[in-house]
XYZ file of C-alpha atoms in Angstrom:
742
model
C 65.353 112.673 103.656
C 65.067 112.276 107.705
C 62.702 109.218 107.101
C 64.747 107.627 105.161
C 67.594 107.646 106.792
C 65.872 105.901 110.151
C 64.781 103.207 107.640
C 67.898 102.770 106.820
C 68.544 102.732 109.817
C 66.886 100.529 111.220
C 66.854 98.256 108.249
C 70.554 97.596 109.127
C 69.958 97.086 112.978
C 67.506 94.671 112.159
C 70.345 92.811 109.729
C 73.108 93.107 112.442
C 71.316 91.369 115.556
C 70.296 89.193 112.813
C 74.212 88.344 112.632
C 75.412 88.221 115.694
C 72.636 88.480 117.970
C 73.830 91.170 120.671
C 71.576 92.633 122.814
C 73.833 96.757 122.872
C 73.333 98.954 121.004
C 75.969 101.924 119.925
C 75.565 105.670 119.239
C 73.105 106.041 116.143
C 74.503 107.725 113.117
C 73.932 111.075 114.192
C 75.424 111.253 117.481
C 78.690 108.887 115.801
C 79.098 111.209 113.301
C 79.299 114.523 115.551
C 81.741 112.994 117.421
C 83.535 111.965 114.780
C 83.990 115.048 112.962
C 84.051 116.958 116.826
C 87.395 115.063 116.974
C 88.852 115.650 113.919
C 88.456 119.972 114.720
C 90.878 119.405 117.702
C 93.290 118.582 114.532
C 96.549 118.990 115.505
C 96.207 117.610 119.083
C 99.902 116.624 119.734
C 101.292 115.246 122.881
C 101.013 117.842 125.327
C 99.945 120.642 123.183
C 96.916 123.213 123.686
C 94.681 121.443 121.456
C 94.853 117.991 123.473
C 94.301 119.490 126.034
C 90.483 121.243 124.392
C 89.744 117.510 123.251
C 90.228 116.362 126.740
C 87.699 118.912 128.251
C 85.492 117.908 125.474
C 85.569 113.875 125.781
C 85.047 114.532 129.704
C 82.507 116.575 128.736
C 80.939 113.779 126.596
C 81.419 111.154 129.255
C 79.433 112.912 131.747
C 76.811 112.950 129.416
C 77.002 109.246 129.102
C 77.094 108.823 132.559
C 80.339 106.656 133.445
C 82.872 107.260 135.771
C 86.208 108.369 134.794
C 89.627 109.542 135.874
C 92.671 111.809 134.939
C 96.375 110.556 135.033
C 98.933 112.676 134.923
C 102.236 112.146 134.256
C 103.960 113.612 137.291
C 104.915 110.714 139.368
C 107.792 109.507 136.861
C 110.867 110.016 137.361
C 112.494 108.843 133.725
C 110.180 111.000 131.528
C 108.129 113.993 131.777
C 104.946 114.640 129.372
C 102.412 117.306 129.720
C 100.074 115.368 128.235
C 96.993 112.755 130.471
C 95.603 109.716 129.875
C 92.034 109.811 130.483
C 90.508 105.940 131.956
C 86.773 105.170 131.607
C 85.665 102.216 133.743
C 82.245 100.459 133.006
C 81.523 97.771 135.745
C 80.464 94.615 135.538
C 79.807 90.880 137.837
C 82.745 89.888 136.175
C 86.719 88.056 137.040
C 87.296 89.236 133.739
C 89.099 92.765 132.509
C 89.137 93.910 129.069
C 91.816 96.623 128.338
C 90.360 98.902 125.151
C 93.214 101.231 124.501
C 93.379 103.731 121.684
C 96.472 106.553 120.649
C 95.163 110.273 121.674
C 97.459 111.734 119.637
C 98.413 111.266 116.365
C 101.991 111.142 114.700
C 103.902 114.470 113.471
C 103.395 114.591 110.343
C 99.774 113.032 109.451
C 97.090 115.075 108.408
C 94.219 115.616 109.978
C 91.877 112.673 107.893
C 94.610 110.209 109.529
C 94.193 111.894 113.304
C 92.596 108.548 114.647
C 89.584 110.853 114.944
C 87.924 107.152 114.718
C 89.633 105.908 117.480
C 87.435 108.401 119.975
C 84.310 108.906 118.236
C 84.691 104.515 118.209
C 85.029 104.676 122.091
C 82.454 106.660 122.897
C 80.216 104.954 120.602
C 81.443 101.732 122.390
C 81.255 103.080 126.081
C 77.637 104.099 125.426
C 76.699 101.044 124.006
C 77.836 98.484 127.623
C 77.048 101.176 129.655
C 73.696 101.110 128.913
C 73.568 97.796 129.449
C 74.956 95.989 132.197
C 78.109 95.099 130.448
C 79.761 90.925 130.154
C 83.054 91.949 131.133
C 84.202 94.798 133.353
C 85.786 97.366 130.638
C 88.681 100.144 130.918
C 88.886 102.285 128.614
C 92.115 103.354 127.937
C 92.760 107.295 126.220
C 96.665 106.776 126.139
C 98.922 110.439 125.401
C 102.175 109.951 124.772
C 102.101 107.050 122.497
C 104.343 108.030 119.655
C 106.772 109.532 119.581
C 110.736 109.000 118.077
C 112.827 107.976 121.495
C 112.948 104.812 123.474
C 110.640 106.167 125.749
C 108.118 105.238 123.636
C 105.000 104.801 123.836
C 104.924 106.230 127.022
C 101.310 106.570 127.901
C 100.815 102.708 128.102
C 104.338 102.177 130.443
C 103.138 104.932 132.877
C 99.908 103.311 133.246
C 101.199 99.771 133.928
C 103.775 101.152 136.064
C 101.725 103.307 138.810
C 97.699 102.725 138.105
C 97.459 98.868 136.989
C 96.160 96.449 139.132
C 95.775 93.062 137.917
C 92.302 91.303 137.676
C 92.633 88.932 134.886
C 92.880 91.316 131.747
C 92.914 90.465 128.384
C 93.475 94.538 125.929
C 92.327 95.078 123.043
C 94.157 98.270 121.126
C 93.610 100.099 118.391
C 95.229 102.042 116.684
C 93.359 103.497 113.181
C 94.755 107.122 111.980
C 91.423 106.966 109.719
C 88.104 104.894 108.701
C 90.254 101.833 108.154
C 89.660 100.202 104.442
C 91.319 96.973 105.571
C 92.042 95.900 109.575
C 95.582 94.594 110.000
C 96.158 92.208 113.267
C 99.002 92.615 114.266
C 100.060 89.289 116.817
C 103.052 89.897 118.634
C 105.896 92.060 119.607
C 109.583 91.676 120.925
C 109.190 87.909 120.292
C 106.026 87.809 122.906
C 103.166 86.427 120.873
C 99.796 86.744 121.624
C 98.193 83.216 122.869
C 96.382 80.559 120.031
C 92.852 81.384 122.083
C 92.791 84.682 121.521
C 94.142 85.397 118.055
C 91.251 82.379 117.185
C 88.425 84.173 118.560
C 89.165 87.342 117.132
C 89.649 85.052 113.430
C 86.501 83.361 114.091
C 84.816 86.972 114.495
C 86.100 88.350 111.783
C 85.291 86.133 109.643
C 81.938 86.633 110.148
C 81.985 89.752 109.923
C 81.773 91.744 106.415
C 85.277 93.638 107.049
C 87.750 93.170 104.817
C 91.279 92.501 107.194
C 94.820 90.741 107.028
C 97.179 88.946 109.732
C 100.189 89.522 108.417
C 101.432 85.473 108.598
C 105.147 86.286 107.688
C 105.186 89.663 110.949
C 104.059 86.252 112.603
C 107.169 84.231 112.219
C 109.330 87.390 112.171
C 108.339 88.071 115.426
C 109.410 84.682 116.835
C 112.841 85.097 116.066
C 112.584 88.577 116.993
C 113.654 90.458 114.331
C 110.281 92.328 113.575
C 111.060 95.641 113.342
C 110.082 98.631 115.453
C 108.417 98.759 118.552
C 104.481 98.177 119.045
C 102.046 99.911 121.703
C 101.066 96.583 123.179
C 105.118 95.504 123.596
C 104.973 96.671 127.592
C 102.056 95.144 128.558
C 102.283 91.627 126.756
C 105.874 92.341 128.758
C 103.006 91.987 131.288
C 101.948 88.517 130.577
C 98.353 89.996 129.765
C 97.240 88.561 126.452
C 97.294 91.430 123.141
C 95.432 92.289 120.457
C 97.028 95.574 117.994
C 94.595 96.251 115.892
C 95.950 98.958 112.525
C 94.681 100.241 109.111
C 95.139 100.070 105.869
C 93.552 102.549 103.633
C 90.847 104.823 104.114
C 87.127 105.270 103.668
C 85.188 108.623 103.417
C 82.030 108.437 102.853
C 79.981 108.996 105.817
C 77.864 105.516 105.315
C 80.594 103.707 105.301
C 82.342 104.750 108.389
C 78.884 104.896 110.540
C 78.781 100.907 108.853
C 82.300 100.398 110.246
C 81.783 102.001 113.735
C 78.755 98.978 113.729
C 79.985 96.156 112.177
C 82.883 97.153 114.870
C 80.779 97.649 117.270
C 79.004 93.926 117.334
C 82.416 92.266 116.905
C 83.864 93.516 120.175
C 80.514 93.540 122.453
C 80.288 89.781 120.685
C 84.190 89.214 122.414
C 82.676 90.179 125.476
C 79.959 87.592 125.398
C 82.181 85.000 123.963
C 83.568 84.044 127.777
C 81.284 83.969 130.717
C 83.532 83.475 133.461
C 87.018 83.661 132.683
C 89.542 83.873 130.416
C 91.066 81.161 129.074
C 94.647 80.620 131.005
C 96.960 78.887 128.846
C 99.086 80.760 126.703
C 99.871 78.468 123.277
C 102.249 81.123 121.705
C 102.831 78.284 118.883
C 101.279 78.074 116.461
C 101.235 78.735 112.743
C 99.066 80.635 110.355
C 98.596 80.372 106.824
C 95.904 82.287 104.549
C 94.965 81.150 100.647
C 93.179 83.817 99.267
C 89.834 84.290 101.421
C 90.434 80.838 103.289
C 92.081 81.588 106.905
C 94.068 78.338 108.726
C 95.301 78.324 112.055
C 96.945 75.533 113.234
C 97.616 75.143 116.913
C 100.641 73.939 119.318
C 98.907 70.483 119.627
C 97.957 69.957 116.610
C 101.547 70.922 115.426
C 103.204 68.495 117.576
C 100.521 65.714 116.605
C 102.006 66.698 112.916
C 105.591 66.040 113.818
C 105.216 63.154 115.969
C 103.423 61.800 113.729
C 105.705 62.080 110.660
C 108.022 61.025 112.281
C 106.498 57.916 114.034
C 105.486 57.151 110.400
C 108.924 57.659 109.001
C 110.057 55.190 111.740
C 107.400 52.563 110.853
C 108.717 53.411 107.188
C 111.877 52.844 107.839
C 111.566 49.306 109.990
C 110.023 48.097 106.435
C 113.006 48.404 105.003
C 115.481 48.333 107.334
C 117.502 45.963 104.545
C 118.412 49.323 102.304
C 118.200 51.143 105.586
C 121.418 49.328 106.442
C 123.034 49.164 103.278
C 122.742 52.814 103.353
C 124.565 53.859 106.163
C 127.215 51.574 105.556
C 127.745 53.271 102.457
C 127.662 56.529 104.230
C 130.523 55.308 106.633
C 132.490 54.331 103.492
C 132.134 56.989 101.199
C 131.480 59.479 104.172
C 133.831 62.602 102.427
C 130.799 62.868 99.926
C 128.264 64.916 102.191
C 131.517 67.157 104.209
C 132.016 68.128 100.608
C 128.975 69.310 99.691
C 127.669 71.112 102.941
C 131.670 72.129 103.153
C 131.219 73.848 99.318
C 127.558 74.586 100.260
C 128.961 77.222 103.281
C 132.124 78.345 101.655
C 129.621 79.639 98.077
C 127.482 81.325 101.132
C 130.086 82.736 102.539
C 131.952 83.668 99.453
C 128.860 85.863 98.262
C 128.606 87.566 101.520
C 131.874 88.647 101.422
C 131.262 89.717 97.954
C 128.819 92.071 98.839
C 130.306 93.310 102.000
C 133.293 94.564 99.800
C 130.636 95.680 97.224
C 129.703 98.249 100.424
C 133.445 99.031 101.440
C 133.895 100.207 97.602
C 131.099 102.415 97.081
C 131.478 103.698 100.913
C 128.392 103.049 102.458
C 127.186 100.486 104.521
C 123.728 100.599 103.387
C 123.664 100.504 100.337
C 122.033 96.516 100.544
C 118.761 98.899 101.643
C 118.727 101.001 98.221
C 119.024 97.705 96.296
C 117.411 95.273 97.729
C 116.401 93.027 94.732
C 119.883 93.010 93.459
C 121.927 92.159 96.048
C 119.007 89.292 97.333
C 119.355 87.678 93.924
C 122.732 87.693 94.450
C 122.737 86.505 97.368
C 121.776 82.736 95.603
C 123.030 83.611 91.585
C 126.203 84.277 93.057
C 126.753 80.058 95.214
C 125.005 78.921 91.751
C 127.211 80.300 89.667
C 130.399 79.450 91.775
C 128.843 75.857 91.729
C 128.430 75.584 88.454
C 132.098 76.911 87.422
C 134.046 74.517 89.951
C 131.678 71.568 89.132
C 133.790 72.662 85.247
C 136.751 72.706 86.448
C 137.286 70.943 89.729
C 134.718 68.861 90.744
C 133.924 66.706 88.116
C 137.213 65.261 88.099
C 135.953 64.099 91.677
C 134.313 60.914 91.689
C 130.552 61.074 93.674
C 129.575 57.246 94.461
C 126.785 57.001 91.605
C 124.609 55.309 94.645
C 120.912 57.019 94.839
C 119.504 55.555 97.388
C 122.853 56.897 99.480
C 121.269 61.027 98.551
C 117.800 59.774 99.085
C 119.487 58.635 102.666
C 121.613 61.637 103.179
C 118.332 63.887 102.303
C 115.679 62.627 104.559
C 118.308 62.373 107.618
C 119.508 66.302 106.905
C 115.147 66.977 107.113
C 114.792 65.099 110.312
C 117.866 67.481 111.443
C 115.956 70.364 110.786
C 112.684 69.009 112.191
C 114.676 68.700 115.331
C 116.624 71.863 115.282
C 113.455 73.561 114.548
C 111.813 71.969 116.970
C 114.262 73.365 119.343
C 113.803 77.039 118.328
C 110.374 77.186 118.019
C 107.573 74.490 117.236
C 105.775 76.428 115.166
C 108.855 76.701 112.542
C 108.767 72.892 112.052
C 105.979 73.045 109.866
C 108.355 73.929 106.855
C 110.471 71.202 107.205
C 108.114 68.078 107.768
C 106.208 69.002 104.720
C 109.048 67.905 102.851
C 109.865 65.052 105.229
C 106.295 63.782 104.728
C 106.790 64.183 100.542
C 109.419 62.582 100.555
C 108.541 59.528 102.970
C 105.231 59.702 100.739
C 107.349 58.767 97.834
C 109.349 56.114 99.441
C 106.483 54.032 99.772
C 105.453 54.499 96.550
C 108.413 53.148 94.598
C 107.669 55.311 91.170
C 110.939 57.610 90.076
C 107.444 59.585 88.480
C 106.199 59.680 91.800
C 109.918 60.820 93.782
C 110.903 63.672 91.344
C 107.274 65.458 91.855
C 107.700 64.842 95.841
C 112.083 66.073 95.337
C 110.028 69.142 93.575
C 107.488 70.276 95.685
C 109.532 69.402 99.011
C 110.916 72.776 99.323
C 107.936 75.097 98.442
C 107.009 75.588 101.791
C 110.708 76.885 102.776
C 111.195 78.686 99.664
C 108.106 80.431 100.552
C 109.086 80.821 103.540
C 112.440 82.849 102.475
C 110.543 84.917 99.888
C 107.366 86.257 102.408
C 109.962 87.163 105.766
C 112.621 88.986 102.676
C 109.676 91.073 101.036
C 108.066 91.566 103.646
C 109.745 95.162 104.368
C 111.758 93.969 107.408
C 115.261 94.166 106.817
C 116.581 92.830 110.185
C 115.696 88.933 108.490
C 117.204 89.781 104.807
C 120.548 91.635 106.518
C 120.890 88.399 108.269
C 120.870 86.457 105.273
C 122.601 89.013 103.225
C 125.824 90.179 105.711
C 125.619 87.101 108.196
C 128.229 84.312 108.358
C 127.507 82.789 111.609
C 124.081 82.743 111.505
C 122.442 83.978 107.863
C 125.491 81.278 106.114
C 124.668 78.477 108.660
C 120.819 79.068 108.501
C 120.757 78.851 104.625
C 123.300 75.629 104.437
C 120.626 73.890 107.001
C 117.724 74.940 104.919
C 119.284 74.182 101.694
C 121.612 70.962 102.185
C 119.364 69.038 102.234
C 117.570 68.975 98.861
C 121.124 69.464 96.898
C 121.387 65.643 98.380
C 117.433 65.074 97.392
C 118.444 66.373 93.470
C 121.783 64.165 93.314
C 119.277 61.841 93.940
C 117.193 62.167 91.544
C 119.830 63.014 88.866
C 121.441 59.361 89.667
C 117.537 57.991 89.595
C 117.626 59.052 86.039
C 121.425 58.781 85.232
C 120.844 55.945 83.060
C 118.136 57.740 81.083
C 120.248 59.686 77.775
C 117.606 61.886 77.385
C 117.920 63.228 80.959
C 121.124 63.659 80.780
C 121.086 65.601 77.971
C 118.499 67.556 79.538
C 120.684 68.105 82.494
C 123.846 69.139 80.597
C 121.373 72.050 78.599
C 119.522 72.910 81.917
C 123.169 73.946 83.200
C 124.619 75.603 80.421
C 121.314 77.731 80.434
C 121.571 78.579 83.954
C 124.949 78.809 84.237
C 124.757 81.472 81.206
C 122.176 83.147 82.803
C 123.920 83.930 86.128
C 127.046 84.958 84.369
C 124.935 87.479 82.402
C 122.826 88.877 86.082
C 126.208 89.149 87.394
C 127.761 90.672 85.069
C 124.511 93.737 84.584
C 124.359 94.062 88.522
C 127.997 94.878 89.043
C 127.383 97.446 86.266
C 123.606 98.931 88.372
C 125.278 98.796 91.357
C 128.287 101.411 90.172
C 126.877 103.071 87.546
C 122.974 103.050 87.976
C 120.872 105.017 89.983
C 118.127 103.101 92.276
C 116.182 106.105 93.439
C 112.282 106.570 92.136
C 109.415 108.302 92.320
C 108.620 104.987 94.712
C 112.140 104.462 96.291
C 113.362 108.332 97.334
C 116.858 108.963 98.542
C 117.053 109.603 102.390
C 118.654 113.054 103.180
C 119.023 114.317 106.727
C 118.724 118.146 106.948
C 119.810 119.188 109.733
C 120.001 123.775 110.053
C 121.950 124.295 113.324
C 121.944 127.417 114.985
C 124.320 128.334 117.731
C 122.700 131.176 119.696
C 125.982 131.478 121.610
C 128.787 131.453 119.402
C 126.919 133.468 117.173
C 127.005 131.073 114.039
C 124.537 128.904 111.954
C 125.054 126.352 108.940
C 122.583 123.775 107.549
C 124.241 120.689 106.686
C 122.904 117.700 104.462
C 123.874 114.219 104.790
C 122.660 110.974 102.675
C 124.638 108.014 102.445
C 124.573 108.330 98.587
C 125.446 111.272 96.460
C 123.740 114.283 97.551
C 122.631 115.456 93.880
C 120.662 118.435 93.172
C 118.792 119.774 95.785
C 116.753 123.146 95.505
C 116.438 125.560 98.693
C 114.783 128.777 99.914
C 115.007 130.252 103.140
C 114.425 134.337 104.111
C 118.417 134.499 102.713
C 118.118 133.307 99.200
C 117.138 131.023 96.583
C 119.283 129.092 94.547
C 120.169 125.810 94.196
C 123.535 123.284 94.221
C 124.714 120.234 92.721
C 127.002 117.908 95.283
C 128.619 114.840 94.265
C 129.602 114.243 98.198
C 128.088 112.276 100.989
C 127.817 116.088 102.625
C 127.463 119.518 102.132
C 127.143 122.130 104.722
C 125.729 125.971 103.665
C 127.364 128.630 106.853
C 124.260 131.037 107.213
C 125.400 135.163 107.400
C 122.420 135.843 109.312
C 121.267 134.505 113.183
C 117.850 134.529 113.908
C 117.190 134.476 117.631
C 114.704 132.137 118.509
C 115.324 132.211 122.126
C 115.327 134.909 124.997
C 114.949 134.196 128.957
C 114.938 135.874 132.305
C 116.243 134.469 135.816
C 115.688 135.423 139.422
C 117.321 133.524 142.486
C 115.762 133.480 145.596
C 118.228 132.784 148.259
C 117.232 128.934 150.625
C 120.232 128.616 153.753
C 122.685 127.629 152.054
C 121.178 126.922 148.360
C 119.900 129.227 146.250
C 116.559 128.553 143.746
C 116.968 129.395 140.933
C 113.378 130.806 138.532
C 113.809 130.879 134.658
C 111.137 131.452 132.070
C 112.235 130.496 128.950
C 110.306 132.394 126.032
C 111.145 130.085 122.572
C 110.307 132.348 119.399
C 107.925 129.323 118.611
C 106.974 125.922 120.099
C 109.430 123.256 120.147
C 108.699 119.768 119.508
C 111.813 118.713 122.059
C 113.780 120.385 124.798
C 116.725 118.984 126.376
C 118.665 120.343 129.423
C 121.623 120.211 130.449
C 123.202 121.452 134.038
C 126.461 121.943 134.499
C 129.357 122.999 137.280
C 131.930 125.618 135.509
C 134.146 123.885 137.442
C 133.471 120.465 136.115
C 133.713 119.656 139.812
C 130.645 117.143 140.953
C 127.605 118.903 142.631
C 123.743 117.704 143.788
C 120.476 119.185 142.574
C 118.889 119.378 145.606
C 115.331 119.483 143.114
C 113.881 120.555 140.132
C 110.188 121.227 138.908
C 111.255 118.168 136.215
C 112.802 114.605 136.069
C 116.534 114.979 136.483
C 119.384 111.789 136.450
C 122.850 112.649 137.049
C 125.340 111.412 135.087
C 129.213 110.936 135.691
C 128.768 110.621 139.277
C 127.078 114.166 139.043
C 129.657 116.267 137.168
C 126.161 117.257 134.989
C 122.487 116.502 134.841
C 120.124 116.084 131.990
C 116.048 117.287 133.320
C 113.407 115.558 130.800
C 110.742 117.623 129.501
C 107.903 116.041 127.436
C 107.566 116.817 123.938
C 106.083 119.831 122.677
C 107.038 122.169 125.805
C 104.414 125.527 126.558
C 106.515 128.626 126.060
C 106.943 130.522 128.518
C 108.987 127.496 129.841
C 108.756 127.706 133.706
C 111.561 126.055 135.023
C 112.727 125.542 138.994
C 116.224 124.558 140.289
C 117.507 124.585 143.435
C 121.319 124.769 143.753
C 123.954 124.926 146.159
C 124.766 128.675 146.901
C 127.973 129.603 145.846
C 128.588 128.731 142.568
C 128.232 129.171 138.805
C 126.985 126.895 136.347
C 125.892 126.433 133.194
C 122.619 125.997 131.835
C 122.805 124.180 127.993
C 119.549 124.504 126.319
C 119.118 122.438 122.794
C 115.245 123.289 121.307
C 114.089 121.110 118.396
C 111.888 121.701 115.843
C 110.329 119.346 113.053
C 107.791 122.916 111.370
C 110.438 125.518 110.560
C 109.772 128.699 113.221
C 110.154 130.507 109.541
C 109.730 130.245 106.265
C 112.051 127.302 105.191
C 111.643 125.100 101.861
C 113.684 122.200 100.502
C 113.360 119.638 97.808
C 114.925 117.085 95.172
C 113.605 114.691 92.734
C 113.035 111.930 94.220
C 114.450 113.271 97.848
C 113.293 112.501 100.736
C 114.230 114.918 102.998
C 114.584 115.160 106.884
C 114.383 118.500 108.327
C 115.072 119.158 111.869
C 116.515 123.230 113.234
C 118.680 122.466 116.478
C 119.130 125.500 117.988
C 121.515 125.502 121.027
C 122.192 128.162 123.884
C 123.816 128.673 126.964
C 122.753 130.355 130.342
C 124.966 131.245 132.838
C 123.883 130.490 136.856
C 125.233 132.456 139.381
C 124.810 131.264 142.992
C 127.434 133.417 145.050
């Protein structure tokens, strides 16, 4: 068995070097799996926890065995946040001006399982460090085991921010941030955050190397464009680095592999990917920051178009259009005259398109007001989204039958072709002023229409008009159904952004459709087809709108895949001796089953908020306090002893007479509010017990220390459930400690 394992490893080495030609050697199978399994044993290694400290001790011992230099970076120098965690920085030097930052999170999310605790990240980092240290590296590497990266508040990701603020020295760096909760089945490569995009040269090189490897990966193309519009939800850990103009790539995962051989193969392939990346640039990283690229994927075909190419396509298409206009200058002048003669036609079409979308937005807004739920659309996403487009179509067909057919639209097909091309050109200019990467969508339509002008065949024109909106439709669908609610909210409810955007995108194709209609106006069969299709669409729109309203007002949108979000707060006011449980939801709460130390029962509520008073008040916090006088001040020494370790602790100190005062010193960072009437102390996640707190306050005063402890895992038995319910539970304990410095 031992010989078989070694032969298999030798075969894999030969195969890998044949593919990549690297001179670095990663950890062998036994060493890597030892690191992986050992890292798993430190679960739960939450921020600031005892398990995290044990993980750091083990990591330092392994790094000593490898023989590399490292240092611990505590978070003691922060004035706006505190964490009991530390970052570990490992340096592998090289004779190069280039620096690669390779970062992984040291902790995992609060609800992640042991298999999703990020142990693969740590094992792979050790493998990479060992391999690079075995030979002289091509690039200087700084490996960051970043703690305090995962949390709910605005301070996160804190580890990367703190490193940049206090430790970072610019040395022409590039960042690779690897965040795999488990050994990935598919690697997801993300290329931007907060409106900032990874430069073209970096994503192109990453794409090139990953394509050579036998790995399943994807680059979410819709997120690239959403990020450019600053509509990408969430905050990626690479954000603070990109704000410092550091080219960055974020690697995360979908699914996981579990077999030992697959896990090691993954380690080996990733090792060769990154060592090949190190060797790609001999002297320095490229200095250009081209962020206006566009990415397409068709099955296994990847297409990354750089900014110069997009610019060349845009300029070439416009010049091509100008030449065509010059060739057909007589027809162009005729249509310009027609435009001024029938100027009311395009104005009416544009106005009606915008008004119909605007009415659709107000109807959807009204539905939410009637249901008293401004987040209703999140649970009826498809219904609302189709309503947004079906309702304007219904209005157009309805008004056409009653009013619009009485208007005499000029039967000049070339006039509508002229208007469609002119407006497409206008859209190209608008998009290019926003971001050059967006112009590819209207350029496709413009190019097809220009080609159809050169080839004077009605069939070619019809095909060109039908294909012209394909990329814009794809853009809207991809970005709407990518799980991004910001973009959908923009299209559904924003009259001065979403409705204007939809009008700008759709009006050119309305004119092109009118062009086709009048181009075939003399065909009796075409007239019959148009009348038939319009009746079908009108009937379908009426049926859809009827059932949409029925479903919204009477249906239940929740299922196993779309659960109802309910917030549960178990509130204990230890000072007042009161306790209650509150349930809140955007929808009627429905049936809930609950079991605690007092009782087990169920309730069924048709309200959106339900409160259950509790008779028993568990005492979960005790303390002791002492004083030490110093001149006109007093040092206050407090030991807080929670019954169980809380996730968060919030501390505020106020003077009882509500006058301003000076907090001279504290062993935790603090911030002054309301001109010194109270101070808030910053305490990191998962504080220890007992919790030492030292304050230096003015003598001769009476103060109150207000305490709030937040628990995600309850310190006593408590179970709650409901069919198709996603219940987010939290225990909140409040108490007050009198502090007398007289």
